[in-house]
Amino acid sequence: MSCNKVPASIFKAYDIRGIVGETLNEEVVYNIGRAIGSEAQARHQQGVVVARDGRLSGELYVAALTRGLRDTGRDVIDVGMVPTPLLYFATHHLGTGS
């Protein structure tokens, strides 16, 4: 899937939301990872922290996101299944910027 096939409807003001298996699938998440990784690279940010919530799709999608990020040369720190505030804390504490 090319990046132009990532549905624009999944991008919200503060997050990304889609229907699992429809507007949001492994390939879409991989492409999002590549896009975020490219942006991090442009900002000279080597490390990126990732996390997931308790949804059943979480492990699959964090793996796809991680592949996309690593394909842009980013170092990925997976903090596992945590609440959003802990992800923000990890990003700040680890000094990754992303």
PDB file of C-alpha atoms in Angstrom:
ATOM      1  CA  MET A   1       0.000   0.000   0.000  1.00  0.00           C
ATOM      2  CA  SER A   2       1.339   3.397  -0.866  1.00  0.00           C
ATOM      3  CA  CYS A   3       1.049   6.205   1.656  1.00  0.00           C
ATOM      4  CA  ASN A   4      -1.573   7.909  -0.511  1.00  0.00           C
ATOM      5  CA  LYS A   5      -3.892   4.951   0.233  1.00  0.00           C
ATOM      6  CA  VAL A   6      -3.830   5.627   3.970  1.00  0.00           C
ATOM      7  CA  PRO A   7      -7.369   6.901   4.617  1.00  0.00           C
ATOM      8  CA  ALA A   8      -7.362  10.572   5.608  1.00  0.00           C
ATOM      9  CA  SER A   9     -10.440   9.908   7.748  1.00  0.00           C
ATOM     10  CA  ILE A  10      -8.346   8.137  10.425  1.00  0.00           C
ATOM     11  CA  PHE A  11      -6.421  11.297  11.320  1.00  0.00           C
ATOM     12  CA  LYS A  12      -8.101  13.264  14.107  1.00  0.00           C
ATOM     13  CA  ALA A  13      -7.055  16.444  15.924  1.00  0.00           C
ATOM     14  CA  TYR A  14      -4.987  14.631  18.574  1.00  0.00           C
ATOM     15  CA  ASP A  15      -4.799  11.003  17.536  1.00  0.00           C
ATOM     16  CA  ILE A  16      -5.383   8.371  14.881  1.00  0.00           C
ATOM     17  CA  ARG A  17      -8.600   6.340  14.991  1.00  0.00           C
ATOM     18  CA  GLY A  18      -9.957   3.784  12.592  1.00  0.00           C
ATOM     19  CA  ILE A  19     -11.954   0.599  12.347  1.00  0.00           C
ATOM     20  CA  VAL A  20      -9.721  -2.425  12.899  1.00  0.00           C
ATOM     21  CA  GLY A  21      -9.422  -4.469   9.728  1.00  0.00           C
ATOM     22  CA  GLU A  22     -11.088  -1.783   7.619  1.00  0.00           C
ATOM     23  CA  THR A  23      -9.623   1.731   7.749  1.00  0.00           C
ATOM     24  CA  LEU A  24      -6.885   0.583  10.120  1.00  0.00           C
ATOM     25  CA  ASN A  25      -4.842  -2.498   9.308  1.00  0.00           C
ATOM     26  CA  GLU A  26      -1.257  -3.728   9.589  1.00  0.00           C
ATOM     27  CA  GLU A  27      -0.161  -2.128   6.318  1.00  0.00           C
ATOM     28  CA  VAL A  28      -1.681   1.253   7.202  1.00  0.00           C
ATOM     29  CA  VAL A  29       0.017   1.174  10.621  1.00  0.00           C
ATOM     30  CA  TYR A  30       3.351   0.224   9.015  1.00  0.00           C
ATOM     31  CA  ASN A  31       3.074   3.225   6.669  1.00  0.00           C
ATOM     32  CA  ILE A  32       2.232   5.487   9.600  1.00  0.00           C
ATOM     33  CA  GLY A  33       5.378   4.185  11.318  1.00  0.00           C
ATOM     34  CA  ARG A  34       7.455   5.058   8.268  1.00  0.00           C
ATOM     35  CA  ALA A  35       5.932   8.539   8.151  1.00  0.00           C
ATOM     36  CA  ILE A  36       6.575   9.167  11.851  1.00  0.00           C
ATOM     37  CA  GLY A  37      10.084   7.760  11.490  1.00  0.00           C
ATOM     38  CA  SER A  38      10.804  10.050   8.549  1.00  0.00           C
ATOM     39  CA  GLU A  39       9.575  13.050  10.541  1.00  0.00           C
ATOM     40  CA  ALA A  40      11.700  12.015  13.541  1.00  0.00           C
ATOM     41  CA  GLN A  41      14.718  11.648  11.258  1.00  0.00           C
ATOM     42  CA  ALA A  42      14.168  15.139   9.839  1.00  0.00           C
ATOM     43  CA  ARG A  43      14.133  16.446  13.428  1.00  0.00           C
ATOM     44  CA  HIS A  44      17.318  14.519  14.287  1.00  0.00           C
ATOM     45  CA  GLN A  45      15.484  12.314  16.799  1.00  0.00           C
ATOM     46  CA  GLN A  46      16.969   8.837  16.848  1.00  0.00           C
ATOM     47  CA  GLY A  47      14.760   7.231  19.493  1.00  0.00           C
ATOM     48  CA  VAL A  48      10.985   6.813  19.441  1.00  0.00           C
ATOM     49  CA  VAL A  49       8.915   5.445  22.330  1.00  0.00           C
ATOM     50  CA  VAL A  50       5.923   3.236  21.492  1.00  0.00           C
ATOM     51  CA  ALA A  51       3.206   1.776  23.698  1.00  0.00           C
ATOM     52  CA  ARG A  52      -0.188   0.140  23.390  1.00  0.00           C
ATOM     53  CA  ASP A  53      -3.449  -0.102  25.243  1.00  0.00           C
ATOM     54  CA  GLY A  54      -5.388  -3.245  26.111  1.00  0.00           C
ATOM     55  CA  ARG A  55      -7.145  -3.740  22.794  1.00  0.00           C
ATOM     56  CA  LEU A  56      -6.694  -7.101  21.102  1.00  0.00           C
ATOM     57  CA  SER A  57      -5.117  -5.453  18.038  1.00  0.00           C
ATOM     58  CA  GLY A  58      -2.464  -3.687  20.140  1.00  0.00           C
ATOM     59  CA  GLU A  59       0.376  -6.194  19.831  1.00  0.00           C
ATOM     60  CA  LEU A  60      -0.075  -6.629  16.083  1.00  0.00           C
ATOM     61  CA  TYR A  61      -0.228  -2.897  15.444  1.00  0.00           C
ATOM     62  CA  VAL A  62       2.695  -1.975  17.692  1.00  0.00           C
ATOM     63  CA  ALA A  63       4.769  -4.561  15.795  1.00  0.00           C
ATOM     64  CA  ALA A  64       3.766  -3.004  12.445  1.00  0.00           C
ATOM     65  CA  LEU A  65       4.455   0.509  13.759  1.00  0.00           C
ATOM     66  CA  THR A  66       7.851  -0.625  15.056  1.00  0.00           C
ATOM     67  CA  ARG A  67       8.772  -2.158  11.674  1.00  0.00           C
ATOM     68  CA  GLY A  68       7.915   1.103   9.941  1.00  0.00           C
ATOM     69  CA  LEU A  69       9.937   3.141  12.422  1.00  0.00           C
ATOM     70  CA  ARG A  70      12.948   0.813  12.207  1.00  0.00           C
ATOM     71  CA  ASP A  71      12.826   0.870   8.414  1.00  0.00           C
ATOM     72  CA  THR A  72      13.619   4.590   8.689  1.00  0.00           C
ATOM     73  CA  GLY A  73      16.564   3.837  10.957  1.00  0.00           C
ATOM     74  CA  ARG A  74      14.904   4.847  14.236  1.00  0.00           C
ATOM     75  CA  ASP A  75      15.641   3.152  17.550  1.00  0.00           C
ATOM     76  CA  VAL A  76      12.361   1.972  19.064  1.00  0.00           C
ATOM     77  CA  ILE A  77      11.733   1.731  22.800  1.00  0.00           C
ATOM     78  CA  ASP A  78       8.592  -0.326  23.477  1.00  0.00           C
ATOM     79  CA  VAL A  79       7.236   0.376  26.973  1.00  0.00           C
ATOM     80  CA  GLY A  80       4.461  -2.183  26.557  1.00  0.00           C
ATOM     81  CA  MET A  81       0.839  -1.887  27.626  1.00  0.00           C
ATOM     82  CA  VAL A  82       0.621   1.325  29.657  1.00  0.00           C
ATOM     83  CA  PRO A  83      -1.749   4.258  30.205  1.00  0.00           C
ATOM     84  CA  THR A  84      -1.200   7.252  27.917  1.00  0.00           C
ATOM     85  CA  PRO A  85       0.287   9.476  30.658  1.00  0.00           C
ATOM     86  CA  LEU A  86       3.041   6.886  31.186  1.00  0.00           C
ATOM     87  CA  LEU A  87       3.885   7.016  27.479  1.00  0.00           C
ATOM     88  CA  TYR A  88       4.233  10.799  27.757  1.00  0.00           C
ATOM     89  CA  PHE A  89       6.400  10.376  30.865  1.00  0.00           C
ATOM     90  CA  ALA A  90       8.637   7.803  29.143  1.00  0.00           C
ATOM     91  CA  THR A  91       9.096  10.072  26.127  1.00  0.00           C
ATOM     92  CA  HIS A  92      10.142  12.944  28.391  1.00  0.00           C
ATOM     93  CA  HIS A  93      12.215  10.844  30.814  1.00  0.00           C
ATOM     94  CA  LEU A  94      14.080   9.034  28.031  1.00  0.00           C
ATOM     95  CA  GLY A  95      14.580  12.286  26.109  1.00  0.00           C
ATOM     96  CA  THR A  96      13.431  10.880  22.790  1.00  0.00           C
ATOM     97  CA  GLY A  97      11.174  13.734  21.706  1.00  0.00           C
ATOM     98  CA  SER A  98       8.828  11.200  20.085  1.00  0.00           C
TER      99      SER A  98
END
